[in-house]
CSV table of N, CA, C and O in Angstrom, one decimal:
chain,number,residue,atom,x,y,z
G,1,ASP,N,209.2,197.9,101.2
G,1,ASP,CA,209.2,197.6,102.6
G,1,ASP,C,208.8,196.2,102.6
G,1,ASP,O,208.6,195.4,102.1
G,2,LYS,N,208.9,195.9,104.0
G,2,LYS,CA,209.0,194.4,104.4
G,2,LYS,C,207.5,194.0,104.1
G,2,LYS,O,207.2,192.6,103.5
G,3,LEU,N,206.4,194.6,104.2
G,3,LEU,CA,205.0,194.3,104.5
G,3,LEU,C,204.7,194.1,102.7
G,3,LEU,O,204.2,192.9,102.4
G,4,THR,N,204.9,195.3,101.8
G,4,THR,CA,204.8,194.9,100.5
G,4,THR,C,205.6,193.6,99.5
G,4,THR,O,205.5,193.1,98.6
G,5,ALA,N,206.7,193.5,100.6
G,5,ALA,CA,207.7,192.5,99.8
G,5,ALA,C,207.2,191.2,100.0
G,5,ALA,O,207.4,190.2,98.9
G,6,SER,N,206.5,191.3,101.0
G,6,SER,CA,206.2,189.6,101.4
G,6,SER,C,204.3,189.5,100.4
G,6,SER,O,203.9,188.4,100.7
G,7,MET,N,204.1,190.2,100.1
G,7,MET,CA,202.9,190.2,99.2
G,7,MET,C,202.8,189.9,98.0
G,7,MET,O,203.2,190.7,96.8
G,8,LYS,N,203.0,189.0,97.3
G,8,LYS,CA,203.4,187.8,96.1
G,8,LYS,C,202.8,187.1,95.8
G,8,LYS,O,202.8,186.4,94.4
G,9,THR,N,201.5,186.5,96.5
G,9,THR,CA,200.7,185.6,96.1
G,9,THR,C,199.4,186.3,96.2
G,9,THR,O,198.7,186.8,97.0
G,10,GLU,N,198.8,186.4,94.7
G,10,GLU,CA,197.5,186.6,94.7
G,10,GLU,C,196.3,185.6,94.5
G,10,GLU,O,196.6,184.2,94.6
G,11,ILE,N,194.9,185.9,94.6
G,11,ILE,CA,194.1,184.6,94.6
G,11,ILE,C,194.0,184.5,93.2
G,11,ILE,O,193.6,185.4,92.0
G,12,THR,N,194.2,183.2,93.2
G,12,THR,CA,194.1,182.5,91.4
G,12,THR,C,192.9,182.9,90.7
G,12,THR,O,191.8,183.3,90.8
G,13,GLY,N,193.6,183.3,89.5
G,13,GLY,CA,192.7,184.0,88.9
G,13,GLY,C,192.5,185.6,88.3
G,13,GLY,O,191.9,186.0,87.3
G,14,THR,N,193.1,186.0,89.6
G,14,THR,CA,193.2,187.8,89.3
G,14,THR,C,193.7,188.5,88.1
G,14,THR,O,193.2,188.9,87.6
G,15,SER,N,194.9,187.6,88.1
G,15,SER,CA,195.9,188.2,86.7
G,15,SER,C,194.7,188.2,85.6
G,15,SER,O,194.9,188.9,84.6
G,16,ALA,N,194.6,186.9,85.4
G,16,ALA,CA,194.1,186.4,84.2
G,16,ALA,C,192.6,187.1,83.9
G,16,ALA,O,192.3,187.4,82.8
G,17,THR,N,191.8,187.5,85.3
G,17,THR,CA,190.7,188.2,85.2
G,17,THR,C,190.7,189.3,84.8
G,17,THR,O,190.4,190.2,83.5
G,18,PHE,N,191.4,190.3,85.0
G,18,PHE,CA,192.3,191.5,84.7
G,18,PHE,C,192.7,191.9,83.3
G,18,PHE,O,192.5,192.7,82.8
G,19,ALA,N,193.7,190.7,82.6
G,19,ALA,CA,194.0,190.6,81.4
G,19,ALA,C,192.5,190.2,80.5
G,19,ALA,O,192.7,191.3,79.4
G,20,ASP,N,191.8,189.4,80.8
G,20,ASP,CA,190.6,189.4,80.1
G,20,ASP,C,189.8,190.6,80.1
G,20,ASP,O,189.3,190.8,78.8
G,21,LEU,N,189.4,191.5,81.3
G,21,LEU,CA,188.7,192.5,80.9
G,21,LEU,C,189.5,193.7,80.1
G,21,LEU,O,188.8,194.0,79.5
G,22,ALA,N,190.6,193.9,80.5
G,22,ALA,CA,191.3,194.8,79.8
G,22,ALA,C,191.3,194.5,77.9
G,22,ALA,O,191.2,195.6,77.3
G,23,SER,N,191.1,193.1,77.5
G,23,SER,CA,191.6,192.8,76.0
G,23,SER,C,189.9,192.9,75.8
G,23,SER,O,189.8,193.4,74.3
G,24,ARG,N,189.2,193.2,76.3
G,24,ARG,CA,187.4,193.6,76.2
G,24,ARG,C,187.4,194.8,76.0
G,24,ARG,O,186.1,195.4,75.9
G,25,GLY,N,188.4,196.0,76.5
G,25,GLY,CA,188.3,197.1,76.4
G,25,GLY,C,187.5,197.6,77.8
G,25,GLY,O,187.1,198.8,78.2
G,26,ILE,N,187.4,196.6,79.2
G,26,ILE,CA,186.9,197.5,80.1
G,26,ILE,C,188.0,197.7,81.2
G,26,ILE,O,189.0,197.3,81.4
G,27,LYS,N,187.4,198.8,81.4
G,27,LYS,CA,188.5,199.6,82.7
G,27,LYS,C,188.7,198.9,83.9
G,27,LYS,O,187.7,198.5,84.6
G,28,VAL,N,189.9,198.6,84.6
G,28,VAL,CA,190.0,198.0,85.8
G,28,VAL,C,191.1,198.9,86.9
G,28,VAL,O,191.7,199.1,86.6
G,29,CYS,N,190.5,199.0,88.1
G,29,CYS,CA,191.1,199.8,88.8
G,29,CYS,C,191.0,199.3,90.1
G,29,CYS,O,190.2,198.1,90.4
G,30,VAL,N,191.9,199.2,91.1
G,30,VAL,CA,191.9,198.3,92.2
G,30,VAL,C,191.8,199.9,93.6
G,30,VAL,O,192.3,200.7,93.2
G,31,GLY,N,191.3,199.2,94.9
G,31,GLY,CA,191.2,200.3,95.8
G,31,GLY,C,191.4,199.4,97.0
G,31,GLY,O,190.9,198.4,97.1
G,32,SER,N,191.9,200.1,97.7
G,32,SER,CA,192.1,199.4,98.9
G,32,SER,C,192.3,200.7,100.4
G,32,SER,O,192.6,201.8,100.3
G,33,GLY,N,192.1,200.0,101.5
G,33,GLY,CA,191.9,200.9,102.7
G,33,GLY,C,193.5,200.6,103.5
G,33,GLY,O,194.2,201.4,104.1
G,34,PHE,N,194.2,199.9,102.6
G,34,PHE,CA,196.1,200.3,103.0
G,34,PHE,C,196.2,201.3,102.8
G,34,PHE,O,195.9,201.8,101.7
G,35,PRO,N,197.7,201.6,103.3
G,35,PRO,CA,198.6,203.0,102.6
G,35,PRO,C,198.9,203.0,101.4
G,35,PRO,O,198.8,201.7,100.8
G,36,ASP,N,198.8,204.3,100.8
G,36,ASP,CA,199.0,204.2,99.7
G,36,ASP,C,200.0,203.3,98.9
G,36,ASP,O,200.0,202.8,98.1
G,37,HIS,N,201.4,203.7,99.8
G,37,HIS,CA,202.4,202.5,99.4
G,37,HIS,C,202.6,201.5,99.4
G,37,HIS,O,203.0,200.7,98.5
G,38,VAL,N,201.6,200.4,100.0
G,38,VAL,CA,201.0,199.1,100.1
G,38,VAL,C,200.3,199.0,98.8
G,38,VAL,O,200.6,198.1,98.1
G,39,VAL,N,199.5,199.5,99.1
G,39,VAL,CA,198.7,199.6,97.6
G,39,VAL,C,199.3,199.4,96.4
G,39,VAL,O,199.3,198.3,95.7
G,40,LYS,N,200.2,200.6,95.8
G,40,LYS,CA,201.0,200.6,94.9
G,40,LYS,C,202.2,199.4,94.8
G,40,LYS,O,202.4,199.1,93.8
G,41,GLY,N,202.6,199.2,96.1
G,41,GLY,CA,203.7,197.8,96.4
G,41,GLY,C,202.9,196.6,96.0
G,41,GLY,O,203.5,195.8,95.3
G,42,ILE,N,201.4,196.4,96.0
G,42,ILE,CA,201.0,195.3,95.9
G,42,ILE,C,200.6,195.2,94.3
G,42,ILE,O,201.0,193.7,93.6
G,43,VAL,N,200.5,196.5,94.0
G,43,VAL,CA,200.1,196.1,92.1
G,43,VAL,C,201.5,196.0,92.0
G,43,VAL,O,201.6,194.9,90.5
G,44,GLN,N,202.3,196.1,92.0
G,44,GLN,CA,203.7,196.4,91.4
G,44,GLN,C,204.4,194.5,91.6
G,44,GLN,O,204.7,194.2,90.8
G,45,ASN,N,203.9,194.1,92.5
G,45,ASN,CA,204.5,193.1,93.2
G,45,ASN,C,203.8,191.7,92.3
G,45,ASN,O,204.2,190.9,91.8
G,46,MET,N,202.5,192.0,92.4
G,46,MET,CA,201.8,191.1,91.2
G,46,MET,C,201.6,191.1,89.9
G,46,MET,O,201.1,190.3,89.3
G,47,GLY,N,202.5,192.3,89.7
G,47,GLY,CA,202.5,192.4,88.2
G,47,GLY,C,201.3,192.8,87.4
G,47,GLY,O,201.1,192.8,86.3
G,48,TRP,N,200.6,193.5,88.0
G,48,TRP,CA,199.0,193.7,87.4
G,48,TRP,C,199.2,194.8,86.4
G,48,TRP,O,199.9,195.7,87.0
G,49,THR,N,198.4,194.7,85.3
G,49,THR,CA,198.0,195.9,84.6
G,49,THR,C,196.8,196.5,84.9
G,49,THR,O,196.2,195.9,84.2
G,50,VAL,N,196.6,197.8,85.6
G,50,VAL,CA,195.6,198.0,85.8
G,50,VAL,C,195.5,199.7,85.4
G,50,VAL,O,196.4,200.2,85.3
G,51,ASP,N,194.4,200.2,85.1
G,51,ASP,CA,194.1,201.8,85.1
G,51,ASP,C,193.9,202.7,85.8
G,51,ASP,O,194.3,204.0,85.7
G,52,GLY,N,194.1,202.1,87.3
G,52,GLY,CA,194.3,202.9,88.4
G,52,GLY,C,194.1,201.9,89.8
G,52,GLY,O,194.1,201.0,89.9
G,53,ALA,N,195.1,202.7,90.6
G,53,ALA,CA,195.4,202.1,92.3
G,53,ALA,C,195.2,203.0,93.0
G,53,ALA,O,195.7,204.2,93.1
G,54,PHE,N,194.1,202.9,93.9
G,54,PHE,CA,193.5,204.0,94.7
G,54,PHE,C,193.8,203.3,96.1
G,54,PHE,O,193.7,202.3,96.3
G,55,SER,N,194.2,204.7,96.9
G,55,SER,CA,193.9,204.2,98.7
G,55,SER,C,193.4,205.3,99.3
G,55,SER,O,193.2,206.3,99.0
G,56,SER,N,192.4,204.5,100.4
G,56,SER,CA,191.9,205.8,101.3
G,56,SER,C,192.5,206.5,101.5
G,56,SER,O,192.4,208.1,102.0
G,57,GLU,N,193.9,206.4,102.0
G,57,GLU,CA,194.8,207.2,102.6
G,57,GLU,C,195.1,208.4,101.5
G,57,GLU,O,194.9,209.6,102.1
G,58,ALA,N,195.3,208.3,100.3
G,58,ALA,CA,195.5,209.1,99.3
G,58,ALA,C,194.1,210.2,99.1
G,58,ALA,O,194.5,211.3,98.9
G,59,LEU,N,193.3,209.7,99.3
G,59,LEU,CA,192.0,210.3,98.8
G,59,LEU,C,191.4,210.5,99.9
G,59,LEU,O,190.4,211.4,99.8
G,60,GLY,N,191.8,210.6,101.1
G,60,GLY,CA,191.5,211.2,102.5
G,60,GLY,C,190.1,210.6,103.2
G,60,GLY,O,189.3,211.2,103.9
G,61,ALA,N,190.0,209.3,102.4
G,61,ALA,CA,188.4,209.2,103.1
G,61,ALA,C,188.3,207.5,102.6
G,61,ALA,O,188.9,206.9,102.0
G,62,GLY,N,188.0,206.6,103.6
G,62,GLY,CA,187.8,205.2,103.5
G,62,GLY,C,186.2,205.2,103.3
G,62,GLY,O,185.9,205.2,103.6
G,63,ARG,N,186.8,203.3,102.6
G,63,ARG,CA,185.3,202.9,102.8
G,63,ARG,C,184.0,202.8,104.1
G,63,ARG,O,184.9,202.5,105.2
G,64,PRO,N,183.0,203.0,104.1
G,64,PRO,CA,182.1,203.2,103.0
G,64,PRO,C,181.8,204.3,102.1
G,64,PRO,O,181.2,204.3,101.3
G,65,ASP,N,183.0,205.1,102.4
G,65,ASP,CA,182.8,206.4,101.4
G,65,ASP,C,182.9,205.9,100.3
G,65,ASP,O,183.8,205.3,99.6
G,66,PRO,N,182.4,206.2,98.9
G,66,PRO,CA,182.7,206.0,97.8
G,66,PRO,C,183.9,206.9,96.7
G,66,PRO,O,183.6,206.4,95.8
G,67,VAL,N,184.9,207.5,97.7
G,67,VAL,CA,185.3,208.3,97.2
G,67,VAL,C,186.6,207.7,96.4
G,67,VAL,O,186.9,208.0,95.0
G,68,MET,N,186.7,206.2,96.2
G,68,MET,CA,187.8,205.5,95.6
G,68,MET,C,186.7,205.0,94.3
G,68,MET,O,187.2,205.3,93.3
G,69,VAL,N,185.7,205.2,94.4
G,69,VAL,CA,184.9,204.5,93.2
G,69,VAL,C,184.7,205.5,92.5
G,69,VAL,O,184.9,205.4,91.0
G,70,ASN,N,184.6,206.7,92.9
G,70,ASN,CA,184.3,207.9,92.0
G,70,ASN,C,185.5,208.3,91.5
G,70,ASN,O,185.6,208.6,90.3
G,71,ALA,N,186.9,208.1,91.9
G,71,ALA,CA,188.1,208.7,91.6
G,71,ALA,C,188.4,207.8,90.5
G,71,ALA,O,188.9,207.9,89.2
G,72,ALA,N,187.7,206.6,90.6
G,72,ALA,CA,188.0,205.3,89.5
G,72,ALA,C,187.5,206.0,88.2
G,72,ALA,O,187.9,205.9,87.2
G,73,MET,N,186.0,206.2,88.6
G,73,MET,CA,185.3,206.8,87.1
G,73,MET,C,185.8,207.8,86.7
G,73,MET,O,185.8,207.9,85.7
G,74,GLN,N,186.4,208.7,87.8
G,74,GLN,CA,186.8,210.0,86.8
G,74,GLN,C,187.9,209.5,85.8
G,74,GLN,O,188.1,210.1,84.9
G,75,LEU,N,189.2,208.9,86.8
G,75,LEU,CA,190.2,208.6,86.0
G,75,LEU,C,190.1,207.8,84.3
G,75,LEU,O,190.3,208.1,83.9
G,76,CYS,N,188.9,206.8,84.7
G,76,CYS,CA,188.5,205.9,83.3
G,76,CYS,C,187.5,207.1,82.6
G,76,CYS,O,187.5,206.2,81.4
G,77,GLY,N,186.9,207.9,82.9
G,77,GLY,CA,186.1,208.6,82.3
G,77,GLY,C,184.7,208.2,81.7
G,77,GLY,O,184.0,208.2,80.8
G,78,VAL,N,184.3,207.5,83.3
G,78,VAL,CA,183.1,206.8,83.1
G,78,VAL,C,182.1,208.0,84.2
G,78,VAL,O,182.4,208.1,85.2
G,79,SER,N,180.9,207.9,83.4
G,79,SER,CA,179.9,208.9,84.0
G,79,SER,C,178.7,207.9,84.3
G,79,SER,O,177.9,208.3,85.4
G,80,ALA,N,178.3,206.7,83.5
G,80,ALA,CA,177.3,206.0,83.9
G,80,ALA,C,177.5,204.8,85.0
G,80,ALA,O,178.5,204.2,84.7
G,81,ARG,N,176.8,205.2,86.1
G,81,ARG,CA,177.2,204.4,87.0
G,81,ARG,C,176.3,203.2,86.9
G,81,ARG,O,176.9,201.8,87.6
G,82,GLN,N,175.4,202.6,86.4
G,82,GLN,CA,175.1,201.4,86.0
G,82,GLN,C,175.8,200.6,85.3
G,82,GLN,O,175.9,199.5,84.9
G,83,ARG,N,177.1,201.1,84.7
G,83,ARG,CA,178.3,200.5,83.9
G,83,ARG,C,179.5,200.2,84.9
G,83,ARG,O,180.5,199.5,84.4
G,84,VAL,N,179.2,200.5,85.9
G,84,VAL,CA,180.5,200.0,87.1
G,84,VAL,C,179.9,199.2,87.7
G,84,VAL,O,178.9,199.0,88.6
G,85,VAL,N,181.2,198.3,88.0
G,85,VAL,CA,181.1,196.9,89.0
G,85,VAL,C,181.9,197.4,90.3
G,85,VAL,O,183.0,197.4,90.0
G,86,LYS,N,181.7,197.2,91.3
G,86,LYS,CA,182.7,197.3,92.7
G,86,LYS,C,182.6,195.7,93.3
G,86,LYS,O,181.4,195.4,93.7
G,87,VAL,N,183.8,195.2,93.3
G,87,VAL,CA,183.8,193.7,93.5
G,87,VAL,C,184.6,194.1,95.0
G,87,VAL,O,185.9,194.6,95.0
G,88,GLY,N,184.1,193.2,95.9
G,88,GLY,CA,185.3,193.1,97.1
G,88,GLY,C,184.5,192.1,98.2
G,88,GLY,O,183.6,191.3,97.9
G,89,ASP,N,185.3,191.5,98.8
G,89,ASP,CA,185.4,190.9,99.8
G,89,ASP,C,184.7,191.0,101.7
G,89,ASP,O,184.9,190.2,102.3
G,90,THR,N,184.1,192.4,102.0
G,90,THR,CA,183.9,192.9,103.1
G,90,THR,C,182.8,193.4,103.1
G,90,THR,O,182.3,194.0,101.7
G,91,VAL,N,181.8,193.6,104.0
G,91,VAL,CA,180.7,194.3,104.0
G,91,VAL,C,181.0,196.0,103.7
G,91,VAL,O,180.1,196.6,102.9
G,92,VAL,N,182.2,196.2,104.1
G,92,VAL,CA,182.0,197.5,103.8
G,92,VAL,C,182.6,198.0,102.0
G,92,VAL,O,182.0,199.3,101.6
G,93,ASP,N,182.7,196.9,101.5
G,93,ASP,CA,182.7,197.1,100.0
G,93,ASP,C,181.9,197.2,99.3
G,93,ASP,O,181.5,197.8,98.5
G,94,ILE,N,180.6,196.1,100.0
G,94,ILE,CA,179.5,196.3,99.6
G,94,ILE,C,178.7,197.5,100.3
G,94,ILE,O,178.2,198.5,99.0
G,95,GLU,N,178.8,198.5,101.3
G,95,GLU,CA,178.4,199.7,101.4
G,95,GLU,C,178.8,200.6,100.3
G,95,GLU,O,178.4,201.4,100.1
G,96,GLU,N,180.2,200.9,100.4
G,96,GLU,CA,181.1,201.2,99.4
G,96,GLU,C,180.3,201.6,98.0
G,96,GLU,O,180.0,202.5,97.2
G,97,ALA,N,179.9,200.1,97.5
G,97,ALA,CA,179.2,200.6,96.3
G,97,ALA,C,178.0,200.9,95.8
G,97,ALA,O,177.4,201.8,95.5
G,98,LYS,N,177.0,200.6,97.3
G,98,LYS,CA,175.8,201.1,97.4
G,98,LYS,C,175.9,202.7,97.5
G,98,LYS,O,175.0,203.6,97.4
G,99,ASN,N,176.9,203.1,98.3
G,99,ASN,CA,177.1,204.5,98.5
G,99,ASN,C,177.2,205.2,97.2
G,99,ASN,O,177.3,206.3,96.9
G,100,ALA,N,177.9,204.5,96.3
G,100,ALA,CA,178.5,204.8,94.8
G,100,ALA,C,177.3,205.0,93.8
G,100,ALA,O,177.5,205.2,92.9
G,101,ALA,N,176.4,203.9,94.5
G,101,ALA,CA,175.0,203.7,93.7
G,101,ALA,C,176.0,202.8,92.2
G,101,ALA,O,175.2,203.4,91.1
G,102,VAL,N,176.9,201.9,92.6
G,102,VAL,CA,177.0,201.0,91.5
G,102,VAL,C,176.7,199.5,91.9
G,102,VAL,O,176.3,199.2,92.8
G,103,ILE,N,176.8,198.4,90.8
G,103,ILE,CA,176.3,197.5,90.9
G,103,ILE,C,177.8,196.7,91.8
G,103,ILE,O,178.7,196.8,91.6
G,104,SER,N,177.1,195.8,93.1
G,104,SER,CA,178.2,195.5,94.0
G,104,SER,C,178.3,193.8,93.7
G,104,SER,O,177.2,193.3,93.5
G,105,VAL,N,179.7,193.3,93.9
G,105,VAL,CA,179.7,191.8,93.7
G,105,VAL,C,180.5,191.5,95.0
G,105,VAL,O,181.9,192.1,95.3
G,106,ALA,N,180.0,190.5,95.7
G,106,ALA,CA,181.0,190.1,96.6
G,106,ALA,C,181.6,188.8,96.4
G,106,ALA,O,180.5,187.7,96.0
G,107,VAL,N,182.8,188.8,96.9
G,107,VAL,CA,183.5,187.5,96.6
G,107,VAL,C,183.6,187.1,98.0
G,107,VAL,O,183.8,187.8,98.9
G,108,LEU,N,183.7,185.7,98.2
G,108,LEU,CA,183.6,184.8,99.4
G,108,LEU,C,185.4,184.4,99.6
G,108,LEU,O,185.4,183.6,100.1
G,109,THR,N,186.1,185.0,99.0
G,109,THR,CA,187.8,184.6,99.5
G,109,THR,C,188.0,185.5,100.2
G,109,THR,O,189.3,185.1,100.7
G,110,GLY,N,187.7,186.3,101.0
G,110,GLY,CA,188.0,187.2,102.1
G,110,GLY,C,187.8,186.5,103.8
G,110,GLY,O,187.5,185.2,103.6
G,111,THR,N,187.4,186.9,104.5
G,111,THR,CA,187.4,186.2,105.8
G,111,THR,C,186.1,186.6,106.3
G,111,THR,O,185.6,186.0,107.8
G,112,GLN,N,185.1,187.5,105.7
G,112,GLN,CA,184.0,187.4,106.0
G,112,GLN,C,183.0,186.2,105.7
G,112,GLN,O,183.1,186.2,104.4
G,113,SER,N,182.1,185.5,106.3
G,113,SER,CA,181.3,184.9,105.8
G,113,SER,C,180.4,185.2,104.6
G,113,SER,O,179.7,186.4,104.8
G,114,ARG,N,179.6,183.9,104.3
G,114,ARG,CA,178.8,184.5,103.3
G,114,ARG,C,177.6,185.1,104.0
G,114,ARG,O,177.0,186.0,103.2
G,115,GLU,N,177.2,184.3,104.7
G,115,GLU,CA,175.6,184.9,105.5
G,115,GLU,C,176.2,186.6,106.1
G,115,GLU,O,175.0,187.5,105.6
G,116,LYS,N,177.3,187.0,106.2
G,116,LYS,CA,177.5,188.5,106.6
G,116,LYS,C,177.4,189.4,105.5
G,116,LYS,O,177.0,190.1,105.3
G,117,LEU,N,178.3,188.9,104.6
G,117,LEU,CA,178.2,189.3,103.1
G,117,LEU,C,176.8,189.6,102.6
G,117,LEU,O,176.4,190.6,102.0
G,118,GLU,N,176.3,188.6,102.4
G,118,GLU,CA,174.8,188.6,101.8
G,118,GLU,C,173.7,189.2,102.5
G,118,GLU,O,173.1,190.0,102.2
G,119,ALA,N,173.9,189.7,104.0
G,119,ALA,CA,173.1,190.4,105.0
G,119,ALA,C,173.3,191.9,104.7
G,119,ALA,O,172.6,192.6,104.7
G,120,ALA,N,174.2,192.3,103.9
G,120,ALA,CA,174.7,193.3,103.4
G,120,ALA,C,174.2,194.5,102.1
G,120,ALA,O,174.1,194.9,101.6
G,121,GLY,N,173.3,192.9,101.3
G,121,GLY,CA,172.4,193.2,100.1
G,121,GLY,C,173.3,193.6,98.8
G,121,GLY,O,172.7,194.2,98.1
G,122,PRO,N,174.3,192.5,98.5
G,122,PRO,CA,175.2,192.7,97.3
G,122,PRO,C,174.0,192.7,96.3
G,122,PRO,O,173.2,191.6,96.3
G,123,ASP,N,174.8,192.8,95.1
G,123,ASP,CA,173.8,192.4,93.7
G,123,ASP,C,174.2,190.8,93.7
G,123,ASP,O,173.1,190.1,92.8
G,124,PHE,N,175.2,190.6,93.7
G,124,PHE,CA,175.8,189.5,93.1
G,124,PHE,C,176.7,188.9,94.5
G,124,PHE,O,177.5,189.4,95.0
G,125,VAL,N,176.6,187.6,94.6
G,125,VAL,CA,177.8,187.2,95.7
G,125,VAL,C,178.5,185.6,94.5
G,125,VAL,O,178.0,184.7,93.9
G,126,VAL,N,179.7,185.8,94.5
G,126,VAL,CA,180.3,184.8,93.6
G,126,VAL,C,181.5,184.2,94.7
G,126,VAL,O,181.9,184.6,95.8
G,127,GLN,N,181.7,183.0,94.3
G,127,GLN,CA,182.7,182.2,95.0
G,127,GLN,C,184.2,183.0,94.9
G,127,GLN,O,184.7,183.3,96.1
G,128,SER,N,184.5,183.5,93.9
G,128,SER,CA,186.0,183.7,93.9
G,128,SER,C,185.9,184.5,92.2
G,128,SER,O,185.3,184.4,91.7
């Protein structure tokens, strides 16, 4: 569709980060509040090789519900929550991580300010 066809530019370093993590045996999943076909279209357009791609639409609940984190953990066979890192650029991403009891990393590449993200209490804040 037109929306996913136009989504072909990633945040610099995303593919390299995913590849580096995979080379270390670290599972990578993506999750989004976008409709399922958009999430899968983005993954395809970017050429990302990920272990899972989830949408709130397909799983029946959106952030801050931890359903996408839980689904990723189940798919990847991970039960130790302290070994899971949720990265996101919104307050609801941080809330989702907290609700899933996993490590949260806020990235400053989105539309929300550092102050707003820090107020949500992430474990870490990174530029990108």
